[in-house]
């Protein structure tokens, strides 16, 4: 069968690979791959900067943002032939560490976790894949192809949970939320913020293309320049990973403000920071910076609820390009106006 393959650590190795049918050891549910979303992690992997292969194979099937249709599922798995499904990305480390032992693989302490399509396990970017029922997320039929957004939305469900948990250290009633970056992660962060009734401000460099209107259609303010933000944001969801912006936003945090870092910048940049002054400001304001990666099982279920509560027409506009599997490496090359690019695994 055909699959999206890459040789981890090797730049420009993305190709349409011929691979064996999925191994039964991957799980008892057999799935027909429908879509795989592409994100910055995939682009880094295909540049040879990130990811690691499976033992005994130089090729890895990539793809961790998944949507498929069940072909075979055992009785009692909660799924049946024809159901839509998305796969959970991470698997607990085999030791397991105390966090993984409690299902908190997103907080794995020893780094020995594995990830479908990223770290030591084949991913979901294939014509067929298998998954264990525990790691299969049922996607309601009404979501249709929007189910490919479950995994990215799970990242924000976790991020918001962390913000809430940090916020709960004191009286917590956020009003203004700043989201930096209007890519898929930033827009989904903003979606959740508006669903929660906050006043939302989204900062991005784009002056044209679909982003400004997508933000405004959420009822949020769209900004190109941080200097135009007229309020101190109680919560910042940072989705760019750009060091300068991270520092500038940290400086804006009011007392008890929380900033959640969800983005990683692909290329390291050196910036000058007056760290003593920044530290003083964070200390005297009880401000918190918290990093967030990956998601636990409950966040996938929350992600489904977020997508079900959203305007499907708005979500559709996030998927700006669909590329056939036969030509999938073109999905890695950014085009103007791209937000979420997906690979159609049936073409
Ligand atoms: C994925 C996460 C994963 C992270 C690091 C992200 O793109 O969404 O699930 O943990 O990459 O590998």
mmCIF file of C-alpha atoms and ligand atoms in Angstrom:
data_model
loop_
_atom_site.group_PDB
_atom_site.id
_atom_site.type_symbol
_atom_site.label_atom_id
_atom_site.label_comp_id
_atom_site.label_asym_id
_atom_site.label_seq_id
_atom_site.Cartn_x
_atom_site.Cartn_y
_atom_site.Cartn_z
ATOM 1 C CA UNK A 1 0.000 0.000 0.000
ATOM 2 C CA UNK A 2 1.030 3.611 -0.412
ATOM 3 C CA UNK A 3 2.108 5.769 2.512
ATOM 4 C CA UNK A 4 3.692 9.134 3.310
ATOM 5 C CA UNK A 5 7.248 8.156 4.171
ATOM 6 C CA UNK A 6 10.345 9.955 5.366
ATOM 7 C CA UNK A 7 13.831 8.881 6.415
ATOM 8 C CA UNK A 8 14.180 10.499 9.872
ATOM 9 C CA UNK A 9 17.243 12.713 10.129
ATOM 10 C CA UNK A 10 17.576 12.968 6.356
ATOM 11 C CA UNK A 11 16.525 16.190 4.637
ATOM 12 C CA UNK A 12 14.345 16.017 1.519
ATOM 13 C CA UNK A 13 13.551 12.347 2.055
ATOM 14 C CA UNK A 14 9.767 12.744 1.968
ATOM 15 C CA UNK A 15 8.276 10.426 -0.620
ATOM 16 C CA UNK A 16 5.290 8.318 -1.597
ATOM 17 C CA UNK A 17 6.494 4.999 -0.267
ATOM 18 C CA UNK A 18 5.316 1.438 -0.830
ATOM 19 C CA UNK A 19 5.030 -0.173 2.599
ATOM 20 C CA UNK A 20 3.614 -3.479 3.905
ATOM 21 C CA UNK A 21 0.047 -3.650 5.211
ATOM 22 C CA UNK A 22 -0.144 -2.395 8.830
ATOM 23 C CA UNK A 23 1.118 -4.893 11.405
ATOM 24 C CA UNK A 24 -1.510 -6.542 13.606
ATOM 25 C CA UNK A 25 0.655 -5.548 16.567
ATOM 26 C CA UNK A 26 -0.334 -1.911 15.870
ATOM 27 C CA UNK A 27 -3.854 -2.693 17.131
ATOM 28 C CA UNK A 28 -7.009 -4.662 16.484
ATOM 29 C CA UNK A 29 -8.843 -1.862 14.665
ATOM 30 C CA UNK A 30 -8.127 -1.689 10.946
ATOM 31 C CA UNK A 31 -8.725 1.740 9.439
ATOM 32 C CA UNK A 32 -8.903 3.106 5.924
ATOM 33 C CA UNK A 33 -6.889 6.335 5.966
ATOM 34 C CA UNK A 34 -8.888 9.343 4.767
ATOM 35 C CA UNK A 35 -6.876 12.459 5.626
ATOM 36 C CA UNK A 36 -3.617 13.388 7.311
ATOM 37 C CA UNK A 37 -3.038 16.973 8.409
ATOM 38 C CA UNK A 38 0.377 18.553 7.968
ATOM 39 C CA UNK A 39 1.908 20.717 10.696
ATOM 40 C CA UNK A 40 5.224 22.329 11.548
ATOM 41 C CA UNK A 41 6.440 19.099 13.152
ATOM 42 C CA UNK A 42 6.014 17.243 9.841
ATOM 43 C CA UNK A 43 7.873 19.983 8.013
ATOM 44 C CA UNK A 44 10.742 19.796 10.535
ATOM 45 C CA UNK A 45 10.829 16.013 10.173
ATOM 46 C CA UNK A 46 11.016 16.243 6.405
ATOM 47 C CA UNK A 47 13.876 18.725 6.748
ATOM 48 C CA UNK A 48 15.798 16.124 8.773
ATOM 49 C CA UNK A 49 15.614 18.253 11.949
ATOM 50 C CA UNK A 50 13.278 16.174 14.102
ATOM 51 C CA UNK A 51 11.835 12.709 14.549
ATOM 52 C CA UNK A 52 13.300 9.255 14.925
ATOM 53 C CA UNK A 53 12.790 6.007 13.079
ATOM 54 C CA UNK A 54 11.484 2.618 13.988
ATOM 55 C CA UNK A 55 13.941 -0.089 14.961
ATOM 56 C CA UNK A 56 15.026 -2.090 11.939
ATOM 57 C CA UNK A 57 13.746 0.342 9.322
ATOM 58 C CA UNK A 58 15.192 3.528 7.891
ATOM 59 C CA UNK A 59 11.794 4.648 6.588
ATOM 60 C CA UNK A 60 9.054 5.957 8.847
ATOM 61 C CA UNK A 61 5.417 6.414 7.910
ATOM 62 C CA UNK A 62 4.733 10.006 8.897
ATOM 63 C CA UNK A 63 1.389 11.636 9.752
ATOM 64 C CA UNK A 64 0.046 12.202 13.271
ATOM 65 C CA UNK A 65 -3.036 14.345 12.568
ATOM 66 C CA UNK A 66 -5.344 11.608 11.389
ATOM 67 C CA UNK A 67 -8.803 10.840 10.131
ATOM 68 C CA UNK A 68 -9.886 7.428 8.924
ATOM 69 C CA UNK A 69 -12.859 5.137 8.504
ATOM 70 C CA UNK A 70 -13.046 1.852 10.399
ATOM 71 C CA UNK A 71 -12.776 -1.235 8.178
ATOM 72 C CA UNK A 72 -12.673 -3.849 10.943
ATOM 73 C CA UNK A 73 -13.183 -3.490 14.669
ATOM 74 C CA UNK A 74 -13.559 -6.180 17.304
ATOM 75 C CA UNK A 75 -16.823 -6.409 19.250
ATOM 76 C CA UNK A 76 -16.648 -4.343 22.414
ATOM 77 C CA UNK A 77 -14.157 -1.853 20.957
ATOM 78 C CA UNK A 78 -16.781 0.903 20.875
ATOM 79 C CA UNK A 79 -16.310 1.257 17.132
ATOM 80 C CA UNK A 80 -17.848 -0.468 14.184
ATOM 81 C CA UNK A 81 -17.222 -0.709 10.454
ATOM 82 C CA UNK A 82 -17.842 2.634 8.756
ATOM 83 C CA UNK A 83 -17.244 4.812 11.854
ATOM 84 C CA UNK A 84 -14.904 7.788 11.591
ATOM 85 C CA UNK A 85 -11.904 7.659 13.858
ATOM 86 C CA UNK A 86 -8.769 9.626 14.754
ATOM 87 C CA UNK A 87 -5.686 8.112 16.384
ATOM 88 C CA UNK A 88 -3.983 9.318 19.546
ATOM 89 C CA UNK A 89 -0.370 10.327 18.851
ATOM 90 C CA UNK A 90 1.660 9.400 21.928
ATOM 91 C CA UNK A 91 2.188 6.050 23.684
ATOM 92 C CA UNK A 92 3.451 5.763 27.264
ATOM 93 C CA UNK A 93 7.051 4.883 27.887
ATOM 94 C CA UNK A 94 7.542 1.166 28.620
ATOM 95 C CA UNK A 95 9.061 1.643 32.088
ATOM 96 C CA UNK A 96 6.561 3.343 32.750
ATOM 97 C CA UNK A 97 7.361 6.594 34.531
ATOM 98 C CA UNK A 98 4.819 7.623 37.219
ATOM 99 C CA UNK A 99 3.103 10.053 34.840
ATOM 100 C CA UNK A 100 2.772 7.565 31.968
ATOM 101 C CA UNK A 101 1.531 4.955 34.433
ATOM 102 C CA UNK A 102 -1.414 7.285 35.138
ATOM 103 C CA UNK A 103 -2.242 7.921 31.480
ATOM 104 C CA UNK A 104 -0.388 11.245 31.525
ATOM 105 C CA UNK A 105 1.935 10.327 28.673
ATOM 106 C CA UNK A 106 1.849 13.975 27.632
ATOM 107 C CA UNK A 107 3.811 14.633 30.839
ATOM 108 C CA UNK A 108 6.238 11.708 30.382
ATOM 109 C CA UNK A 109 9.213 12.184 32.674
ATOM 110 C CA UNK A 110 11.874 9.949 31.159
ATOM 111 C CA UNK A 111 11.497 10.844 27.481
ATOM 112 C CA UNK A 112 11.092 7.206 26.464
ATOM 113 C CA UNK A 113 7.538 7.711 25.158
ATOM 114 C CA UNK A 114 6.900 6.961 21.493
ATOM 115 C CA UNK A 115 4.741 8.880 19.015
ATOM 116 C CA UNK A 116 2.903 7.660 15.920
ATOM 117 C CA UNK A 117 4.459 9.266 12.878
ATOM 118 C CA UNK A 118 7.089 11.187 14.864
ATOM 119 C CA UNK A 119 9.103 9.060 17.259
ATOM 120 C CA UNK A 120 9.857 5.378 16.692
ATOM 121 C CA UNK A 121 6.371 4.374 15.508
ATOM 122 C CA UNK A 122 4.782 4.447 12.090
ATOM 123 C CA UNK A 123 2.140 7.124 11.740
ATOM 124 C CA UNK A 124 -1.294 7.440 10.207
ATOM 125 C CA UNK A 125 -0.329 8.790 6.772
ATOM 126 C CA UNK A 126 -1.115 5.572 4.931
ATOM 127 C CA UNK A 127 -3.900 4.034 2.876
ATOM 128 C CA UNK A 128 -4.568 1.744 5.836
ATOM 129 C CA UNK A 129 -3.487 1.831 9.474
ATOM 130 C CA UNK A 130 -4.190 -0.042 12.651
ATOM 131 C CA UNK A 131 -4.770 1.235 16.149
ATOM 132 C CA UNK A 132 -5.554 -0.215 19.539
ATOM 133 C CA UNK A 133 -9.145 0.600 20.653
ATOM 134 C CA UNK A 134 -7.803 2.523 23.676
ATOM 135 C CA UNK A 135 -5.945 4.912 21.364
ATOM 136 C CA UNK A 136 -8.799 5.293 18.854
ATOM 137 C CA UNK A 137 -10.890 8.458 19.208
ATOM 138 C CA UNK A 138 -14.427 8.116 17.842
ATOM 139 C CA UNK A 139 -15.237 11.028 15.536
ATOM 140 C CA UNK A 140 -18.965 11.827 15.194
ATOM 141 C CA UNK A 141 -20.101 11.379 11.576
ATOM 142 C CA UNK A 142 -21.445 14.945 11.463
ATOM 143 C CA UNK A 143 -17.876 16.284 11.681
ATOM 144 C CA UNK A 144 -16.950 14.565 8.414
ATOM 145 C CA UNK A 145 -13.553 15.663 7.165
ATOM 146 C CA UNK A 146 -13.310 18.238 9.963
ATOM 147 C CA UNK A 147 -12.367 15.266 12.147
ATOM 148 C CA UNK A 148 -8.807 15.763 10.903
ATOM 149 C CA UNK A 149 -8.737 18.780 13.260
ATOM 150 C CA UNK A 150 -9.257 16.623 16.368
ATOM 151 C CA UNK A 151 -5.534 16.159 17.028
ATOM 152 C CA UNK A 152 -4.539 19.838 16.701
ATOM 153 C CA UNK A 153 -7.592 20.803 18.784
ATOM 154 C CA UNK A 154 -6.477 18.321 21.471
ATOM 155 C CA UNK A 155 -3.244 20.311 21.837
ATOM 156 C CA UNK A 156 -5.314 23.388 22.731
ATOM 157 C CA UNK A 157 -7.686 21.485 25.006
ATOM 158 C CA UNK A 158 -4.606 20.527 27.016
ATOM 159 C CA UNK A 159 -3.125 24.031 26.841
ATOM 160 C CA UNK A 160 -6.346 25.589 28.151
ATOM 161 C CA UNK A 161 -6.536 22.993 30.917
ATOM 162 C CA UNK A 162 -3.053 24.012 32.007
ATOM 163 C CA UNK A 163 -3.974 27.687 31.946
ATOM 164 C CA UNK A 164 -6.983 26.895 34.128
ATOM 165 C CA UNK A 165 -4.916 24.878 36.555
ATOM 166 C CA UNK A 166 -2.280 27.581 36.897
ATOM 167 C CA UNK A 167 -5.015 30.228 37.112
ATOM 168 C CA UNK A 168 -6.722 28.328 39.925
ATOM 169 C CA UNK A 169 -3.842 29.118 42.303
ATOM 170 C CA UNK A 170 -5.731 32.341 43.104
ATOM 171 C CA UNK A 171 -8.991 34.070 42.199
ATOM 172 C CA UNK A 172 -9.321 33.435 38.480
ATOM 173 C CA UNK A 173 -11.618 35.282 36.097
ATOM 174 C CA UNK A 174 -9.857 35.960 32.803
ATOM 175 C CA UNK A 175 -11.409 38.591 30.589
ATOM 176 C CA UNK A 176 -8.908 39.392 27.858
ATOM 177 C CA UNK A 177 -7.040 36.666 25.989
ATOM 178 C CA UNK A 178 -4.218 37.297 23.557
ATOM 179 C CA UNK A 179 -3.379 34.628 21.005
ATOM 180 C CA UNK A 180 -0.136 35.071 19.107
ATOM 181 C CA UNK A 181 -0.054 33.431 15.685
ATOM 182 C CA UNK A 182 -3.098 32.788 13.495
ATOM 183 C CA UNK A 183 -2.081 29.425 12.119
ATOM 184 C CA UNK A 184 -4.205 26.355 12.934
ATOM 185 C CA UNK A 185 -3.021 26.229 16.561
ATOM 186 C CA UNK A 186 -3.590 29.941 17.170
ATOM 187 C CA UNK A 187 -6.987 29.921 15.485
ATOM 188 C CA UNK A 188 -8.131 26.865 17.455
ATOM 189 C CA UNK A 189 -6.865 28.529 20.653
ATOM 190 C CA UNK A 190 -8.911 31.602 19.757
ATOM 191 C CA UNK A 191 -11.953 29.457 18.937
ATOM 192 C CA UNK A 192 -11.869 27.872 22.411
ATOM 193 C CA UNK A 193 -11.350 31.279 24.021
ATOM 194 C CA UNK A 194 -14.444 32.672 22.285
ATOM 195 C CA UNK A 195 -16.449 29.560 23.177
ATOM 196 C CA UNK A 196 -15.553 30.339 26.791
ATOM 197 C CA UNK A 197 -16.844 33.870 26.407
ATOM 198 C CA UNK A 198 -13.545 35.727 26.709
ATOM 199 C CA UNK A 199 -12.667 38.863 24.774
ATOM 200 C CA UNK A 200 -10.095 37.637 22.286
ATOM 201 C CA UNK A 201 -7.268 39.410 20.479
ATOM 202 C CA UNK A 202 -5.204 37.592 17.841
ATOM 203 C CA UNK A 203 -1.829 38.816 16.634
ATOM 204 C CA UNK A 204 -0.346 37.693 13.317
ATOM 205 C CA UNK A 205 1.878 39.177 10.638
ATOM 206 C CA UNK A 206 -0.508 38.408 7.761
ATOM 207 C CA UNK A 207 -2.177 41.466 6.273
ATOM 208 C CA UNK A 208 -4.096 39.605 3.576
ATOM 209 C CA UNK A 209 -5.305 36.054 2.967
ATOM 210 C CA UNK A 210 -7.983 34.328 5.053
ATOM 211 C CA UNK A 211 -6.598 34.896 8.565
ATOM 212 C CA UNK A 212 -7.906 38.399 9.392
ATOM 213 C CA UNK A 213 -11.482 37.535 8.433
ATOM 214 C CA UNK A 214 -11.375 34.153 10.185
ATOM 215 C CA UNK A 215 -10.405 35.963 13.372
ATOM 216 C CA UNK A 216 -13.053 38.656 12.945
ATOM 217 C CA UNK A 217 -15.711 36.018 12.231
ATOM 218 C CA UNK A 218 -15.022 34.631 15.701
ATOM 219 C CA UNK A 219 -15.862 38.065 17.054
ATOM 220 C CA UNK A 220 -12.209 38.582 17.974
ATOM 221 C CA UNK A 221 -9.871 41.498 17.286
ATOM 222 C CA UNK A 222 -7.141 40.985 14.667
ATOM 223 C CA UNK A 223 -3.826 42.759 15.192
ATOM 224 C CA UNK A 224 -0.643 43.033 13.138
ATOM 225 C CA UNK A 225 1.248 44.948 15.796
ATOM 226 C CA UNK A 226 1.427 44.132 19.503
ATOM 227 C CA UNK A 227 1.667 47.872 20.200
ATOM 228 C CA UNK A 228 -1.967 48.173 19.076
ATOM 229 C CA UNK A 229 -3.205 45.935 21.891
ATOM 230 C CA UNK A 230 -5.082 48.287 24.221
ATOM 231 C CA UNK A 231 -5.419 45.912 27.198
ATOM 232 C CA UNK A 232 -3.221 43.779 29.447
ATOM 233 C CA UNK A 233 -4.053 40.160 28.526
ATOM 234 C CA UNK A 234 -4.984 37.961 31.509
ATOM 235 C CA UNK A 235 -4.044 34.933 29.419
ATOM 236 C CA UNK A 236 -1.691 34.629 26.460
ATOM 237 C CA UNK A 237 -1.664 31.526 24.278
ATOM 238 C CA UNK A 238 1.602 31.768 22.367
ATOM 239 C CA UNK A 239 1.635 29.807 19.120
ATOM 240 C CA UNK A 240 4.610 31.211 17.219
ATOM 241 C CA UNK A 241 7.639 30.208 19.292
ATOM 242 C CA UNK A 242 9.292 33.467 18.218
ATOM 243 C CA UNK A 243 11.598 34.460 21.099
ATOM 244 C CA UNK A 244 11.200 38.223 20.686
ATOM 245 C CA UNK A 245 7.416 37.947 20.777
ATOM 246 C CA UNK A 246 7.478 35.594 23.764
ATOM 247 C CA UNK A 247 9.474 38.153 25.734
ATOM 248 C CA UNK A 248 7.333 41.076 24.618
ATOM 249 C CA UNK A 249 4.154 39.242 25.632
ATOM 250 C CA UNK A 250 5.590 38.156 28.975
ATOM 251 C CA UNK A 251 6.198 41.834 29.739
ATOM 252 C CA UNK A 252 2.502 42.574 29.153
ATOM 253 C CA UNK A 253 1.214 40.045 31.695
ATOM 254 C CA UNK A 254 -0.797 41.679 34.489
ATOM 255 C CA UNK A 255 -0.797 40.415 38.092
ATOM 256 C CA UNK A 256 -1.540 36.651 38.110
ATOM 257 C CA UNK A 257 -1.357 36.588 34.315
ATOM 258 C CA UNK A 258 -0.695 33.250 32.630
ATOM 259 C CA UNK A 259 1.083 32.671 29.352
ATOM 260 C CA UNK A 260 1.030 29.224 27.784
ATOM 261 C CA UNK A 261 3.739 28.431 25.251
ATOM 262 C CA UNK A 262 2.583 26.020 22.551
ATOM 263 C CA UNK A 263 4.858 26.892 19.628
ATOM 264 C CA UNK A 264 8.451 26.112 18.775
ATOM 265 C CA UNK A 265 10.479 28.217 16.391
ATOM 266 C CA UNK A 266 12.221 26.076 13.765
ATOM 267 C CA UNK A 267 15.387 28.136 13.603
ATOM 268 C CA UNK A 268 17.063 29.434 16.762
ATOM 269 C CA UNK A 269 17.518 33.191 16.869
ATOM 270 C CA UNK A 270 19.643 35.161 19.326
ATOM 271 C CA UNK A 271 17.854 38.071 20.980
ATOM 272 C CA UNK A 272 18.887 40.512 23.661
ATOM 273 C CA UNK A 273 16.762 40.208 26.793
ATOM 274 C CA UNK A 274 17.067 42.148 30.018
ATOM 275 C CA UNK A 275 16.360 39.025 32.003
ATOM 276 C CA UNK A 276 16.815 40.615 35.429
ATOM 277 C CA UNK A 277 14.155 43.206 34.697
ATOM 278 C CA UNK A 278 11.825 40.628 33.209
ATOM 279 C CA UNK A 279 12.324 38.302 36.175
ATOM 280 C CA UNK A 280 11.521 41.122 38.599
ATOM 281 C CA UNK A 281 8.337 41.875 36.710
ATOM 282 C CA UNK A 282 7.219 38.230 36.602
ATOM 283 C CA UNK A 283 7.961 37.797 40.313
ATOM 284 C CA UNK A 284 6.190 40.873 41.598
ATOM 285 C CA UNK A 285 3.167 40.108 39.429
ATOM 286 C CA UNK A 286 2.944 36.385 40.215
ATOM 287 C CA UNK A 287 2.952 35.895 36.457
ATOM 288 C CA UNK A 288 3.364 32.381 35.088
ATOM 289 C CA UNK A 289 4.846 31.023 31.889
ATOM 290 C CA UNK A 290 3.975 27.402 31.208
ATOM 291 C CA UNK A 291 5.016 25.209 28.312
ATOM 292 C CA UNK A 292 2.614 22.670 26.844
ATOM 293 C CA UNK A 293 3.078 19.759 24.467
ATOM 294 C CA UNK A 294 0.995 16.859 23.244
ATOM 295 C CA UNK A 295 -2.298 15.740 24.831
ATOM 296 C CA UNK A 296 -3.769 12.981 26.996
ATOM 297 C CA UNK A 297 -6.775 10.871 26.042
ATOM 298 C CA UNK A 298 -9.321 13.160 27.744
ATOM 299 C CA UNK A 299 -8.110 16.130 25.682
ATOM 300 C CA UNK A 300 -9.044 14.334 22.467
ATOM 301 C CA UNK A 301 -12.603 13.896 23.736
ATOM 302 C CA UNK A 302 -12.678 17.586 24.700
ATOM 303 C CA UNK A 303 -11.363 18.449 21.239
ATOM 304 C CA UNK A 304 -14.292 16.613 19.643
ATOM 305 C CA UNK A 305 -16.684 18.693 21.798
ATOM 306 C CA UNK A 306 -14.927 21.933 20.793
ATOM 307 C CA UNK A 307 -15.271 21.063 17.098
ATOM 308 C CA UNK A 308 -18.923 20.010 17.496
ATOM 309 C CA UNK A 309 -19.715 23.342 19.172
ATOM 310 C CA UNK A 310 -18.031 25.383 16.416
ATOM 311 C CA UNK A 311 -19.544 26.698 13.195
ATOM 312 C CA UNK A 312 -18.666 23.975 10.661
ATOM 313 C CA UNK A 313 -18.391 26.539 7.859
ATOM 314 C CA UNK A 314 -15.763 28.417 9.874
ATOM 315 C CA UNK A 315 -13.825 25.198 10.561
ATOM 316 C CA UNK A 316 -13.984 24.296 6.847
ATOM 317 C CA UNK A 317 -12.162 27.529 6.062
ATOM 318 C CA UNK A 318 -9.216 26.363 8.165
ATOM 319 C CA UNK A 319 -8.574 23.567 5.663
ATOM 320 C CA UNK A 320 -7.208 25.648 2.848
ATOM 321 C CA UNK A 321 -5.606 22.980 0.653
ATOM 322 C CA UNK A 322 -5.941 19.252 0.061
ATOM 323 C CA UNK A 323 -3.102 17.438 -1.700
ATOM 324 C CA UNK A 324 -3.366 13.892 -3.085
ATOM 325 C CA UNK A 325 -1.211 11.199 -1.461
ATOM 326 C CA UNK A 326 0.401 10.637 -4.867
ATOM 327 C CA UNK A 327 1.867 14.146 -4.646
ATOM 328 C CA UNK A 328 1.960 14.639 -0.857
ATOM 329 C CA UNK A 329 5.443 16.240 -0.528
ATOM 330 C CA UNK A 330 3.942 19.369 -2.153
ATOM 331 C CA UNK A 331 1.937 19.759 1.085
ATOM 332 C CA UNK A 332 5.223 20.612 2.827
ATOM 333 C CA UNK A 333 5.819 23.692 0.706
ATOM 334 C CA UNK A 334 4.019 26.719 2.103
ATOM 335 C CA UNK A 335 1.723 28.558 -0.285
ATOM 336 C CA UNK A 336 0.222 31.999 0.284
ATOM 337 C CA UNK A 337 -3.003 31.758 2.275
ATOM 338 C CA UNK A 338 -2.253 28.265 3.637
ATOM 339 C CA UNK A 339 -3.648 27.518 7.062
ATOM 340 C CA UNK A 340 -4.178 23.763 7.412
ATOM 341 C CA UNK A 341 -3.004 21.650 4.495
ATOM 342 C CA UNK A 342 -4.243 18.052 4.448
ATOM 343 C CA UNK A 343 -3.204 15.007 2.471
ATOM 344 C CA UNK A 344 -6.016 13.062 0.832
ATOM 345 C CA UNK A 345 -4.969 9.462 1.438
ATOM 346 C CA UNK A 346 -7.451 8.098 -1.097
ATOM 347 C CA UNK A 347 -6.099 9.919 -4.126
HETATM 348 C C1 LIG B 1 2.217 17.004 17.962
HETATM 349 C C2 LIG B 1 2.335 16.476 19.374
HETATM 350 C C3 LIG B 1 3.745 15.963 19.609
HETATM 351 C C4 LIG B 1 4.738 17.044 19.288
HETATM 352 C C5 LIG B 1 6.189 16.642 19.527
HETATM 353 C C6 LIG B 1 3.283 17.996 17.703
HETATM 354 O O1 LIG B 1 3.204 18.419 16.378
HETATM 355 O O2 LIG B 1 0.935 17.589 17.774
HETATM 356 O O3 LIG B 1 1.392 15.456 19.586
HETATM 357 O O4 LIG B 1 3.882 15.556 20.944
HETATM 358 O O5 LIG B 1 4.551 17.450 17.956
HETATM 359 O O6 LIG B 1 6.570 15.506 18.860
#
